[in-house]
PDB file of C-alpha atoms and ligand atoms in Angstrom:
ATOM      1  CA  UNK B   1      14.167  33.174  -1.089  1.00  0.00           C
ATOM      2  CA  UNK B   2      13.486  29.897  -1.284  1.00  0.00           C
ATOM      3  CA  UNK B   3      10.341  27.499  -0.228  1.00  0.00           C
ATOM      4  CA  UNK B   4      10.140  24.890   1.998  1.00  0.00           C
ATOM      5  CA  UNK B   5      10.913  21.375   0.574  1.00  0.00           C
ATOM      6  CA  UNK B   6      11.054  18.097   1.890  1.00  0.00           C
ATOM      7  CA  UNK B   7      11.915  14.569   0.232  1.00  0.00           C
ATOM      8  CA  UNK B   8      10.129  11.635   0.053  1.00  0.00           C
ATOM      9  CA  UNK B   9      11.105   8.288  -0.737  1.00  0.00           C
ATOM     10  CA  UNK B  10       9.508   5.025  -1.485  1.00  0.00           C
ATOM     11  CA  UNK B  11      11.340   2.359  -0.978  1.00  0.00           C
ATOM     12  CA  UNK B  12       9.819  -1.153  -2.636  1.00  0.00           C
ATOM     13  CA  UNK B  13      11.184  -4.536  -3.402  1.00  0.00           C
ATOM     14  CA  UNK B  14      11.993  -3.792  -6.561  1.00  0.00           C
ATOM     15  CA  UNK B  15      11.743   0.064  -7.071  1.00  0.00           C
ATOM     16  CA  UNK B  16      13.455   3.037  -4.968  1.00  0.00           C
ATOM     17  CA  UNK B  17      11.458   5.972  -6.337  1.00  0.00           C
ATOM     18  CA  UNK B  18      11.742   9.307  -4.505  1.00  0.00           C
ATOM     19  CA  UNK B  19      10.506  13.248  -4.856  1.00  0.00           C
ATOM     20  CA  UNK B  20      10.957  16.400  -3.592  1.00  0.00           C
ATOM     21  CA  UNK B  21       7.663  18.049  -2.557  1.00  0.00           C
ATOM     22  CA  UNK B  22       6.054  20.992  -0.741  1.00  0.00           C
ATOM     23  CA  UNK B  23       4.702  20.590   2.405  1.00  0.00           C
ATOM     24  CA  UNK B  24       1.426  20.863   0.726  1.00  0.00           C
ATOM     25  CA  UNK B  25       2.053  18.148  -1.417  1.00  0.00           C
ATOM     26  CA  UNK B  26       3.171  19.482  -4.686  1.00  0.00           C
ATOM     27  CA  UNK B  27       5.361  17.318  -6.708  1.00  0.00           C
ATOM     28  CA  UNK B  28       8.816  19.147  -7.652  1.00  0.00           C
ATOM     29  CA  UNK B  29      11.244  16.963  -8.719  1.00  0.00           C
ATOM     30  CA  UNK B  30      11.194  13.015  -9.114  1.00  0.00           C
ATOM     31  CA  UNK B  31      13.607  10.441  -9.764  1.00  0.00           C
ATOM     32  CA  UNK B  32      13.622   6.602  -9.896  1.00  0.00           C
ATOM     33  CA  UNK B  33      15.896   3.601  -9.851  1.00  0.00           C
ATOM     34  CA  UNK B  34      15.642  -0.547  -9.168  1.00  0.00           C
ATOM     35  CA  UNK B  35      16.100  -1.760  -5.664  1.00  0.00           C
ATOM     36  CA  UNK B  36      18.390  -4.577  -6.294  1.00  0.00           C
ATOM     37  CA  UNK B  37      17.850  -6.247  -2.766  1.00  0.00           C
ATOM     38  CA  UNK B  38      20.052  -9.061  -3.534  1.00  0.00           C
ATOM     39  CA  UNK B  39      22.807  -7.001  -3.733  1.00  0.00           C
ATOM     40  CA  UNK B  40      23.177  -6.825  -0.107  1.00  0.00           C
ATOM     41  CA  UNK B  41      22.100  -3.501   1.940  1.00  0.00           C
ATOM     42  CA  UNK B  42      24.774  -1.565   1.596  1.00  0.00           C
ATOM     43  CA  UNK B  43      24.305  -1.270  -2.633  1.00  0.00           C
ATOM     44  CA  UNK B  44      20.871  -0.243  -1.409  1.00  0.00           C
ATOM     45  CA  UNK B  45      21.417   2.192   1.174  1.00  0.00           C
ATOM     46  CA  UNK B  46      23.626   3.652  -1.368  1.00  0.00           C
ATOM     47  CA  UNK B  47      20.989   3.577  -4.061  1.00  0.00           C
ATOM     48  CA  UNK B  48      18.492   5.613  -1.438  1.00  0.00           C
ATOM     49  CA  UNK B  49      21.099   8.001  -0.555  1.00  0.00           C
ATOM     50  CA  UNK B  50      21.137   8.389  -4.317  1.00  0.00           C
ATOM     51  CA  UNK B  51      17.637   8.968  -4.779  1.00  0.00           C
ATOM     52  CA  UNK B  52      17.695  11.608  -2.074  1.00  0.00           C
ATOM     53  CA  UNK B  53      20.585  13.682  -3.952  1.00  0.00           C
ATOM     54  CA  UNK B  54      18.981  13.356  -7.003  1.00  0.00           C
ATOM     55  CA  UNK B  55      15.910  15.164  -6.266  1.00  0.00           C
ATOM     56  CA  UNK B  56      17.497  17.907  -3.881  1.00  0.00           C
ATOM     57  CA  UNK B  57      19.833  18.689  -6.974  1.00  0.00           C
ATOM     58  CA  UNK B  58      16.540  19.117  -8.959  1.00  0.00           C
ATOM     59  CA  UNK B  59      15.177  21.468  -6.357  1.00  0.00           C
ATOM     60  CA  UNK B  60      18.260  24.328  -7.556  1.00  0.00           C
ATOM     61  CA  UNK B  61      18.581  25.658  -4.054  1.00  0.00           C
ATOM     62  CA  UNK B  62      15.478  24.639  -1.969  1.00  0.00           C
ATOM     63  CA  UNK B  63      17.044  23.557   1.180  1.00  0.00           C
ATOM     64  CA  UNK B  64      15.004  20.226   2.276  1.00  0.00           C
ATOM     65  CA  UNK B  65      13.955  20.361   5.824  1.00  0.00           C
ATOM     66  CA  UNK B  66      14.188  16.457   6.118  1.00  0.00           C
ATOM     67  CA  UNK B  67      13.525  12.691   4.252  1.00  0.00           C
ATOM     68  CA  UNK B  68      10.465  10.732   4.759  1.00  0.00           C
ATOM     69  CA  UNK B  69      10.823   7.097   3.976  1.00  0.00           C
ATOM     70  CA  UNK B  70       8.177   4.760   3.585  1.00  0.00           C
ATOM     71  CA  UNK B  71       9.701   0.741   3.795  1.00  0.00           C
ATOM     72  CA  UNK B  72       8.082  -2.272   3.037  1.00  0.00           C
ATOM     73  CA  UNK B  73       7.661  -4.395   6.220  1.00  0.00           C
ATOM     74  CA  UNK B  74       7.654  -3.656   9.686  1.00  0.00           C
ATOM     75  CA  UNK B  75       8.782  -0.497  10.649  1.00  0.00           C
ATOM     76  CA  UNK B  76       9.383   1.564  13.975  1.00  0.00           C
ATOM     77  CA  UNK B  77       8.792   5.377  13.137  1.00  0.00           C
ATOM     78  CA  UNK B  78      10.027   6.673  16.256  1.00  0.00           C
ATOM     79  CA  UNK B  79      13.026   4.458  16.150  1.00  0.00           C
ATOM     80  CA  UNK B  80      13.528   4.568  12.616  1.00  0.00           C
ATOM     81  CA  UNK B  81      14.525   0.936  12.071  1.00  0.00           C
ATOM     82  CA  UNK B  82      13.003  -1.486   9.854  1.00  0.00           C
ATOM     83  CA  UNK B  83      12.210  -4.764  11.885  1.00  0.00           C
ATOM     84  CA  UNK B  84      11.180  -7.215   9.491  1.00  0.00           C
ATOM     85  CA  UNK B  85      11.008  -6.732   5.603  1.00  0.00           C
ATOM     86  CA  UNK B  86      11.271  -9.824   4.121  1.00  0.00           C
ATOM     87  CA  UNK B  87      11.326  -8.519   0.148  1.00  0.00           C
ATOM     88  CA  UNK B  88      14.354  -6.732   1.033  1.00  0.00           C
ATOM     89  CA  UNK B  89      15.727  -9.388   2.949  1.00  0.00           C
ATOM     90  CA  UNK B  90      16.203  -6.515   6.070  1.00  0.00           C
ATOM     91  CA  UNK B  91      15.691  -7.272   9.628  1.00  0.00           C
ATOM     92  CA  UNK B  92      16.507  -4.910  12.232  1.00  0.00           C
ATOM     93  CA  UNK B  93      18.184  -2.475   9.656  1.00  0.00           C
ATOM     94  CA  UNK B  94      18.182   1.222  11.805  1.00  0.00           C
ATOM     95  CA  UNK B  95      17.782   2.982   8.308  1.00  0.00           C
ATOM     96  CA  UNK B  96      17.045   6.442  10.130  1.00  0.00           C
ATOM     97  CA  UNK B  97      20.441   6.554  11.985  1.00  0.00           C
ATOM     98  CA  UNK B  98      22.197   5.215   8.594  1.00  0.00           C
ATOM     99  CA  UNK B  99      20.598   7.553   6.447  1.00  0.00           C
ATOM    100  CA  UNK B 100      20.581  11.149   8.896  1.00  0.00           C
ATOM    101  CA  UNK B 101      24.337   9.833   9.585  1.00  0.00           C
ATOM    102  CA  UNK B 102      24.863   9.927   5.167  1.00  0.00           C
ATOM    103  CA  UNK B 103      22.865  13.154   4.010  1.00  0.00           C
ATOM    104  CA  UNK B 104      22.767  15.307   7.380  1.00  0.00           C
ATOM    105  CA  UNK B 105      19.164  15.967   7.484  1.00  0.00           C
ATOM    106  CA  UNK B 106      16.303  14.527   9.752  1.00  0.00           C
ATOM    107  CA  UNK B 107      15.204  11.474   8.693  1.00  0.00           C
ATOM    108  CA  UNK B 108      11.644   9.518   9.258  1.00  0.00           C
ATOM    109  CA  UNK B 109      10.911   6.470   8.413  1.00  0.00           C
ATOM    110  CA  UNK B 110       7.350   4.115   8.296  1.00  0.00           C
ATOM    111  CA  UNK B 111       5.515   1.648   6.792  1.00  0.00           C
ATOM    112  CA  UNK B 112       4.794   2.011   3.134  1.00  0.00           C
ATOM    113  CA  UNK B 113       1.113   0.994   3.700  1.00  0.00           C
ATOM    114  CA  UNK B 114       0.908   3.307   6.794  1.00  0.00           C
ATOM    115  CA  UNK B 115       2.558   5.941   4.683  1.00  0.00           C
ATOM    116  CA  UNK B 116       0.207   5.819   2.085  1.00  0.00           C
ATOM    117  CA  UNK B 117      -2.848   5.984   4.238  1.00  0.00           C
ATOM    118  CA  UNK B 118      -1.429   9.321   6.010  1.00  0.00           C
ATOM    119  CA  UNK B 119      -1.098  10.309   2.178  1.00  0.00           C
ATOM    120  CA  UNK B 120      -4.445   9.828   1.277  1.00  0.00           C
ATOM    121  CA  UNK B 121      -5.456  11.815   4.479  1.00  0.00           C
ATOM    122  CA  UNK B 122      -3.355  14.385   4.333  1.00  0.00           C
ATOM    123  CA  UNK B 123      -3.483  15.003   0.224  1.00  0.00           C
ATOM    124  CA  UNK B 124      -5.641  12.872  -1.296  1.00  0.00           C
ATOM    125  CA  UNK B 125      -9.312  11.167  -0.932  1.00  0.00           C
ATOM    126  CA  UNK B 126      -9.325  10.905   2.964  1.00  0.00           C
ATOM    127  CA  UNK B 127      -8.855  14.938   3.834  1.00  0.00           C
ATOM    128  CA  UNK B 128     -10.930  15.571   6.857  1.00  0.00           C
ATOM    129  CA  UNK B 129     -11.608  12.374   7.980  1.00  0.00           C
ATOM    130  CA  UNK B 130     -10.056  11.580  11.328  1.00  0.00           C
ATOM    131  CA  UNK B 131     -11.103   7.593  11.256  1.00  0.00           C
ATOM    132  CA  UNK B 132     -10.183   5.926   8.036  1.00  0.00           C
ATOM    133  CA  UNK B 133      -8.927   2.584   6.759  1.00  0.00           C
ATOM    134  CA  UNK B 134      -6.715   2.993   3.831  1.00  0.00           C
ATOM    135  CA  UNK B 135      -6.370  -0.848   1.895  1.00  0.00           C
ATOM    136  CA  UNK B 136      -3.667  -1.391  -0.824  1.00  0.00           C
ATOM    137  CA  UNK B 137      -4.327  -4.562  -2.902  1.00  0.00           C
ATOM    138  CA  UNK B 138      -1.405  -4.886  -5.978  1.00  0.00           C
ATOM    139  CA  UNK B 139       0.920  -8.564  -5.177  1.00  0.00           C
ATOM    140  CA  UNK B 140       0.359  -8.116  -1.396  1.00  0.00           C
ATOM    141  CA  UNK B 141      -2.137  -6.657   0.443  1.00  0.00           C
ATOM    142  CA  UNK B 142      -1.162  -3.990   3.008  1.00  0.00           C
ATOM    143  CA  UNK B 143      -3.231  -1.420   5.728  1.00  0.00           C
ATOM    144  CA  UNK B 144      -2.883   2.112   7.379  1.00  0.00           C
ATOM    145  CA  UNK B 145      -5.497   2.532   9.983  1.00  0.00           C
ATOM    146  CA  UNK B 146      -5.929   5.881  11.254  1.00  0.00           C
ATOM    147  CA  UNK B 147      -7.694   6.201  14.351  1.00  0.00           C
ATOM    148  CA  UNK B 148      -8.543   9.634  16.060  1.00  0.00           C
ATOM    149  CA  UNK B 149      -7.010  11.087  13.876  1.00  0.00           C
ATOM    150  CA  UNK B 150      -3.545   9.100  14.945  1.00  0.00           C
ATOM    151  CA  UNK B 151      -1.915   6.018  12.852  1.00  0.00           C
ATOM    152  CA  UNK B 152      -2.432   2.815  14.295  1.00  0.00           C
ATOM    153  CA  UNK B 153       1.215   1.469  15.007  1.00  0.00           C
ATOM    154  CA  UNK B 154       0.958  -1.431  17.516  1.00  0.00           C
ATOM    155  CA  UNK B 155       3.452  -2.276  20.400  1.00  0.00           C
ATOM    156  CA  UNK B 156       6.487  -2.461  17.888  1.00  0.00           C
ATOM    157  CA  UNK B 157       5.286  -1.275  14.687  1.00  0.00           C
ATOM    158  CA  UNK B 158       3.161  -4.239  12.596  1.00  0.00           C
ATOM    159  CA  UNK B 159      -0.441  -3.114  13.424  1.00  0.00           C
ATOM    160  CA  UNK B 160      -2.744  -3.020  10.489  1.00  0.00           C
ATOM    161  CA  UNK B 161      -1.528  -6.187   8.442  1.00  0.00           C
ATOM    162  CA  UNK B 162      -4.999  -6.665   7.486  1.00  0.00           C
ATOM    163  CA  UNK B 163      -3.411  -9.141   4.513  1.00  0.00           C
ATOM    164  CA  UNK B 164      -2.626 -11.356   6.599  1.00  0.00           C
ATOM    165  CA  UNK B 165      -6.090 -11.641   8.741  1.00  0.00           C
ATOM    166  CA  UNK B 166      -7.715 -14.991   8.186  1.00  0.00           C
ATOM    167  CA  UNK B 167     -10.760 -14.784   6.204  1.00  0.00           C
ATOM    168  CA  UNK B 168     -11.596 -18.655   5.037  1.00  0.00           C
ATOM    169  CA  UNK B 169      -9.649 -20.735   7.714  1.00  0.00           C
ATOM    170  CA  UNK B 170      -9.327 -23.722   5.383  1.00  0.00           C
ATOM    171  CA  UNK B 171      -8.194 -21.415   2.182  1.00  0.00           C
ATOM    172  CA  UNK B 172      -5.597 -21.710   0.311  1.00  0.00           C
ATOM    173  CA  UNK B 173      -1.693 -21.643   1.146  1.00  0.00           C
ATOM    174  CA  UNK B 174      -0.271 -17.619   1.611  1.00  0.00           C
ATOM    175  CA  UNK B 175       3.104 -16.756   1.795  1.00  0.00           C
ATOM    176  CA  UNK B 176       3.461 -16.160   5.263  1.00  0.00           C
ATOM    177  CA  UNK B 177       3.201 -19.879   6.305  1.00  0.00           C
ATOM    178  CA  UNK B 178      -0.461 -19.312   7.431  1.00  0.00           C
ATOM    179  CA  UNK B 179      -3.749 -20.172   5.082  1.00  0.00           C
ATOM    180  CA  UNK B 180      -6.750 -18.392   3.689  1.00  0.00           C
ATOM    181  CA  UNK B 181      -5.359 -15.082   4.293  1.00  0.00           C
ATOM    182  CA  UNK B 182      -7.198 -12.285   2.573  1.00  0.00           C
ATOM    183  CA  UNK B 183      -3.439 -11.885   0.597  1.00  0.00           C
ATOM    184  CA  UNK B 184      -4.198 -15.648  -0.472  1.00  0.00           C
ATOM    185  CA  UNK B 185      -7.824 -14.848  -1.760  1.00  0.00           C
ATOM    186  CA  UNK B 186      -7.777 -11.474  -2.795  1.00  0.00           C
ATOM    187  CA  UNK B 187      -4.910 -10.334  -4.324  1.00  0.00           C
ATOM    188  CA  UNK B 188      -3.385  -9.997  -7.534  1.00  0.00           C
ATOM    189  CA  UNK B 189      -1.193 -13.543  -7.686  1.00  0.00           C
ATOM    190  CA  UNK B 190      -3.965 -15.038  -5.962  1.00  0.00           C
ATOM    191  CA  UNK B 191      -6.933 -13.797  -8.377  1.00  0.00           C
ATOM    192  CA  UNK B 192      -4.783 -15.099 -11.220  1.00  0.00           C
ATOM    193  CA  UNK B 193      -4.109 -18.287  -9.552  1.00  0.00           C
ATOM    194  CA  UNK B 194      -8.069 -19.197  -8.864  1.00  0.00           C
ATOM    195  CA  UNK B 195      -9.079 -18.299 -12.586  1.00  0.00           C
ATOM    196  CA  UNK B 196      -6.294 -20.926 -13.359  1.00  0.00           C
ATOM    197  CA  UNK B 197      -7.903 -23.133 -10.925  1.00  0.00           C
ATOM    198  CA  UNK B 198     -11.030 -22.600 -12.994  1.00  0.00           C
ATOM    199  CA  UNK B 199     -10.223 -22.925 -16.365  1.00  0.00           C
ATOM    200  CA  UNK B 200      -7.854 -25.943 -15.374  1.00  0.00           C
ATOM    201  CA  UNK B 201     -11.375 -27.512 -14.022  1.00  0.00           C
ATOM    202  CA  UNK B 202     -12.498 -28.108 -17.032  1.00  0.00           C
ATOM    203  CA  UNK B 203     -14.255 -24.426 -17.488  1.00  0.00           C
ATOM    204  CA  UNK B 204     -14.548 -22.390 -20.809  1.00  0.00           C
ATOM    205  CA  UNK B 205     -12.738 -19.018 -20.483  1.00  0.00           C
ATOM    206  CA  UNK B 206     -11.419 -16.307 -22.967  1.00  0.00           C
ATOM    207  CA  UNK B 207      -8.665 -15.599 -20.227  1.00  0.00           C
ATOM    208  CA  UNK B 208      -6.464 -18.412 -22.293  1.00  0.00           C
ATOM    209  CA  UNK B 209      -6.831 -17.015 -25.848  1.00  0.00           C
ATOM    210  CA  UNK B 210      -5.786 -13.056 -24.279  1.00  0.00           C
ATOM    211  CA  UNK B 211      -2.524 -15.059 -23.088  1.00  0.00           C
ATOM    212  CA  UNK B 212      -2.234 -16.932 -26.449  1.00  0.00           C
ATOM    213  CA  UNK B 213      -2.361 -20.542 -24.248  1.00  0.00           C
ATOM    214  CA  UNK B 214       0.235 -19.363 -22.255  1.00  0.00           C
ATOM    215  CA  UNK B 215      -1.075 -20.116 -18.683  1.00  0.00           C
ATOM    216  CA  UNK B 216       1.968 -18.688 -16.850  1.00  0.00           C
ATOM    217  CA  UNK B 217       0.875 -14.949 -18.446  1.00  0.00           C
ATOM    218  CA  UNK B 218      -2.449 -15.090 -16.932  1.00  0.00           C
ATOM    219  CA  UNK B 219      -2.318 -11.733 -14.231  1.00  0.00           C
ATOM    220  CA  UNK B 220      -4.980  -9.975 -12.196  1.00  0.00           C
ATOM    221  CA  UNK B 221      -4.970  -7.486 -14.922  1.00  0.00           C
ATOM    222  CA  UNK B 222      -5.904 -10.212 -18.131  1.00  0.00           C
ATOM    223  CA  UNK B 223      -8.654 -11.565 -15.406  1.00  0.00           C
ATOM    224  CA  UNK B 224     -10.255  -8.156 -15.087  1.00  0.00           C
ATOM    225  CA  UNK B 225      -9.948  -7.910 -19.117  1.00  0.00           C
ATOM    226  CA  UNK B 226     -11.618 -11.258 -19.547  1.00  0.00           C
ATOM    227  CA  UNK B 227     -14.165 -10.172 -17.243  1.00  0.00           C
ATOM    228  CA  UNK B 228     -14.652  -6.296 -18.852  1.00  0.00           C
ATOM    229  CA  UNK B 229     -15.523  -8.354 -22.091  1.00  0.00           C
ATOM    230  CA  UNK B 230     -18.578 -10.399 -19.862  1.00  0.00           C
ATOM    231  CA  UNK B 231     -16.352 -13.428 -19.605  1.00  0.00           C
ATOM    232  CA  UNK B 232     -17.973 -16.030 -16.810  1.00  0.00           C
ATOM    233  CA  UNK B 233     -14.789 -17.057 -15.216  1.00  0.00           C
ATOM    234  CA  UNK B 234     -13.117 -14.264 -14.765  1.00  0.00           C
ATOM    235  CA  UNK B 235     -16.583 -12.416 -13.261  1.00  0.00           C
ATOM    236  CA  UNK B 236     -16.954 -14.985 -10.803  1.00  0.00           C
ATOM    237  CA  UNK B 237     -13.213 -14.942  -9.783  1.00  0.00           C
ATOM    238  CA  UNK B 238     -14.004 -11.008  -9.223  1.00  0.00           C
ATOM    239  CA  UNK B 239     -17.022 -11.465  -7.745  1.00  0.00           C
ATOM    240  CA  UNK B 240     -15.392 -13.780  -5.424  1.00  0.00           C
ATOM    241  CA  UNK B 241     -12.418 -11.405  -4.401  1.00  0.00           C
ATOM    242  CA  UNK B 242     -14.250  -8.644  -3.574  1.00  0.00           C
ATOM    243  CA  UNK B 243     -16.962 -10.823  -1.614  1.00  0.00           C
ATOM    244  CA  UNK B 244     -13.291 -11.356   0.252  1.00  0.00           C
ATOM    245  CA  UNK B 245     -12.434  -8.177   0.452  1.00  0.00           C
ATOM    246  CA  UNK B 246     -15.745  -7.166   1.776  1.00  0.00           C
ATOM    247  CA  UNK B 247     -15.844  -9.971   4.597  1.00  0.00           C
ATOM    248  CA  UNK B 248     -12.555  -8.466   5.721  1.00  0.00           C
ATOM    249  CA  UNK B 249     -14.018  -4.158   5.618  1.00  0.00           C
ATOM    250  CA  UNK B 250     -16.803  -6.163   7.453  1.00  0.00           C
ATOM    251  CA  UNK B 251     -14.460  -7.089  10.658  1.00  0.00           C
ATOM    252  CA  UNK B 252     -12.306  -3.938  10.128  1.00  0.00           C
ATOM    253  CA  UNK B 253     -15.660  -1.683  10.342  1.00  0.00           C
ATOM    254  CA  UNK B 254     -17.015  -3.592  13.369  1.00  0.00           C
ATOM    255  CA  UNK B 255     -13.433  -3.200  15.176  1.00  0.00           C
ATOM    256  CA  UNK B 256     -12.342   0.271  14.019  1.00  0.00           C
ATOM    257  CA  UNK B 257     -16.040   2.337  13.247  1.00  0.00           C
ATOM    258  CA  UNK B 258     -14.144   4.189  10.087  1.00  0.00           C
ATOM    259  CA  UNK B 259     -15.880   6.965   8.474  1.00  0.00           C
ATOM    260  CA  UNK B 260     -13.824   6.451   5.221  1.00  0.00           C
ATOM    261  CA  UNK B 261     -12.697   3.054   3.478  1.00  0.00           C
ATOM    262  CA  UNK B 262     -10.112   3.963   0.650  1.00  0.00           C
ATOM    263  CA  UNK B 263      -9.006   1.031  -1.094  1.00  0.00           C
ATOM    264  CA  UNK B 264      -6.011   1.723  -3.425  1.00  0.00           C
ATOM    265  CA  UNK B 265      -3.203  -0.541  -5.240  1.00  0.00           C
ATOM    266  CA  UNK B 266      -3.390  -2.097  -8.783  1.00  0.00           C
ATOM    267  CA  UNK B 267      -6.221  -4.732  -8.449  1.00  0.00           C
ATOM    268  CA  UNK B 268      -8.195  -1.291  -7.125  1.00  0.00           C
ATOM    269  CA  UNK B 269      -8.189  -0.624 -10.744  1.00  0.00           C
ATOM    270  CA  UNK B 270     -10.673  -3.132 -11.557  1.00  0.00           C
ATOM    271  CA  UNK B 271     -13.125  -0.748 -10.781  1.00  0.00           C
ATOM    272  CA  UNK B 272     -16.823  -1.469  -9.981  1.00  0.00           C
ATOM    273  CA  UNK B 273     -16.378  -4.854 -11.048  1.00  0.00           C
ATOM    274  CA  UNK B 274     -14.649  -5.128  -7.718  1.00  0.00           C
ATOM    275  CA  UNK B 275     -16.484  -2.451  -5.454  1.00  0.00           C
ATOM    276  CA  UNK B 276     -19.844  -4.072  -6.255  1.00  0.00           C
ATOM    277  CA  UNK B 277     -19.459  -7.068  -4.676  1.00  0.00           C
ATOM    278  CA  UNK B 278     -17.155  -5.229  -1.404  1.00  0.00           C
ATOM    279  CA  UNK B 279     -20.168  -3.189  -1.108  1.00  0.00           C
ATOM    280  CA  UNK B 280     -22.773  -5.603  -1.448  1.00  0.00           C
ATOM    281  CA  UNK B 281     -20.514  -8.151   1.239  1.00  0.00           C
ATOM    282  CA  UNK B 282     -20.611  -5.542   3.803  1.00  0.00           C
ATOM    283  CA  UNK B 283     -24.253  -4.149   3.254  1.00  0.00           C
ATOM    284  CA  UNK B 284     -25.163  -7.486   3.808  1.00  0.00           C
ATOM    285  CA  UNK B 285     -23.062  -8.444   7.093  1.00  0.00           C
ATOM    286  CA  UNK B 286     -22.227  -5.503   8.459  1.00  0.00           C
ATOM    287  CA  UNK B 287     -24.695  -4.721  11.296  1.00  0.00           C
ATOM    288  CA  UNK B 288     -26.722  -1.680   9.530  1.00  0.00           C
ATOM    289  CA  UNK B 289     -26.188   1.130  12.891  1.00  0.00           C
ATOM    290  CA  UNK B 290     -22.359   0.732  12.420  1.00  0.00           C
ATOM    291  CA  UNK B 291     -22.334   0.775   8.684  1.00  0.00           C
ATOM    292  CA  UNK B 292     -24.408   3.528   7.640  1.00  0.00           C
ATOM    293  CA  UNK B 293     -21.667   5.974   8.681  1.00  0.00           C
ATOM    294  CA  UNK B 294     -18.799   4.158   6.448  1.00  0.00           C
ATOM    295  CA  UNK B 295     -17.982   4.946   2.990  1.00  0.00           C
ATOM    296  CA  UNK B 296     -16.062   2.970   1.009  1.00  0.00           C
ATOM    297  CA  UNK B 297     -14.410   4.541  -2.024  1.00  0.00           C
ATOM    298  CA  UNK B 298     -11.348   4.443  -4.167  1.00  0.00           C
ATOM    299  CA  UNK B 299      -7.763   5.593  -3.060  1.00  0.00           C
ATOM    300  CA  UNK B 300      -6.738   9.123  -4.984  1.00  0.00           C
ATOM    301  CA  UNK B 301      -3.093   9.087  -5.067  1.00  0.00           C
ATOM    302  CA  UNK B 302      -2.320   6.151  -7.055  1.00  0.00           C
ATOM    303  CA  UNK B 303       1.511   5.342  -7.468  1.00  0.00           C
ATOM    304  CA  UNK B 304       2.528   8.619  -5.909  1.00  0.00           C
ATOM    305  CA  UNK B 305       0.962   7.821  -2.459  1.00  0.00           C
ATOM    306  CA  UNK B 306       4.035   5.768  -1.494  1.00  0.00           C
ATOM    307  CA  UNK B 307       6.187   8.757  -1.999  1.00  0.00           C
ATOM    308  CA  UNK B 308       3.572  11.258  -0.633  1.00  0.00           C
ATOM    309  CA  UNK B 309       3.362   9.099   2.076  1.00  0.00           C
ATOM    310  CA  UNK B 310       6.730   9.454   3.183  1.00  0.00           C
ATOM    311  CA  UNK B 311       6.398  13.389   3.000  1.00  0.00           C
ATOM    312  CA  UNK B 312       3.340  13.078   5.479  1.00  0.00           C
ATOM    313  CA  UNK B 313       5.231  10.027   7.545  1.00  0.00           C
ATOM    314  CA  UNK B 314       7.880  13.133   7.671  1.00  0.00           C
ATOM    315  CA  UNK B 315       5.589  15.950   8.519  1.00  0.00           C
ATOM    316  CA  UNK B 316       3.596  13.375  11.105  1.00  0.00           C
ATOM    317  CA  UNK B 317       6.292  12.312  12.902  1.00  0.00           C
ATOM    318  CA  UNK B 318       9.411  14.773  12.851  1.00  0.00           C
ATOM    319  CA  UNK B 319       7.350  17.104  15.449  1.00  0.00           C
ATOM    320  CA  UNK B 320       7.339  14.100  18.286  1.00  0.00           C
TER     321      UNK B 320
HETATM  322 ZN1   ZN M 401      -0.757 -14.706   4.896  1.00  0.00          ZN
END
C-alpha cells in the first residue's frame, strides 16, 4: 500500500520549485531549478516537466493523484490557461493541457497569489477562515481573496490584483503603466526607491554605510536593517509603506469584510515596524463596526506557500 500524494509546482519568473506532498500538506520531496524564461516557452515547459518528475521519483512508489501549478500572472483555473504572465513572457499559454499530455496526469493551474491564499487557509494561518484576504509583498504585490469559502477569480481570472489598486493618484510610476499603485508605493523596490530619494535629498542615513556608499545595493532588506538600528530615514520610509498598505486594506475591508487578513512575502519579514502602521491606519480609517471583526496577521507558510498552494489548488479544482 502506498499513501496518496500530489505534486505542487510554484512557477515564478526566476525559479521553478516543486514538492511532492500528502493531501494534508506534509512535504515528502522537494526540487528546484531556474526558470530562464528568455530561453523560450518550450524550454521552460521541459523544466516544469523535470520538476514534476524529480519529486515523483523521490516519492518511491507514491503514485501522485495529479499536479497543481501556481503560476505568476493571470490564470484561468477552469481552463488552465496562463492568460498573461509578463515575467514569463507568456500570453495565452494552455499550460494545463500541454502538461497533462506530457505527464499523463490530471493537472490544475492557477495564479500563484491565489494559490498561496488557499494554502494559508488549508495548511497555514488561515485555517477555518471562510472570508480571508491574503497579500504577498515582495518585488511585486499580489493577493488572493477568499469569500464565502471560495476563491474570488473574476470573469477571466484577474481578480485580486490589489498591487495595482490606485492608492495615491499622483504617486510614483508603476511598471504596469499607471501611477500611484500600491506596488509603486510599498513593494520592496518601492521601499528602496523611497529611501534613496530621501538620501539624495540630503538626509543623513546609515543606509549608505550599510551598502558602503554603493546605492545600487540598497534593497528593502537593507532599509529594514537600518530601521532595526533606529535610523530615522529607514523607519520613516517603512512607516510610510505601512500606511499605504493600511489604506489599501481599509478599501479591501470595506469591500469584502474579511475576518482575517494575512500578509506574507519578503517585505512582511520586516515585522512589527511594518505591521504597526498598517494596523494603526486601519484603526484610524476603517468604519469601526466593520473593522472590529478583522484580524491582521503575518502569513505562516513563508517560501512554501506557493508550492503548498499548488497542492491546495489541485484539491480545490480537480473536483469541479
Ligand atoms: Zn500598477
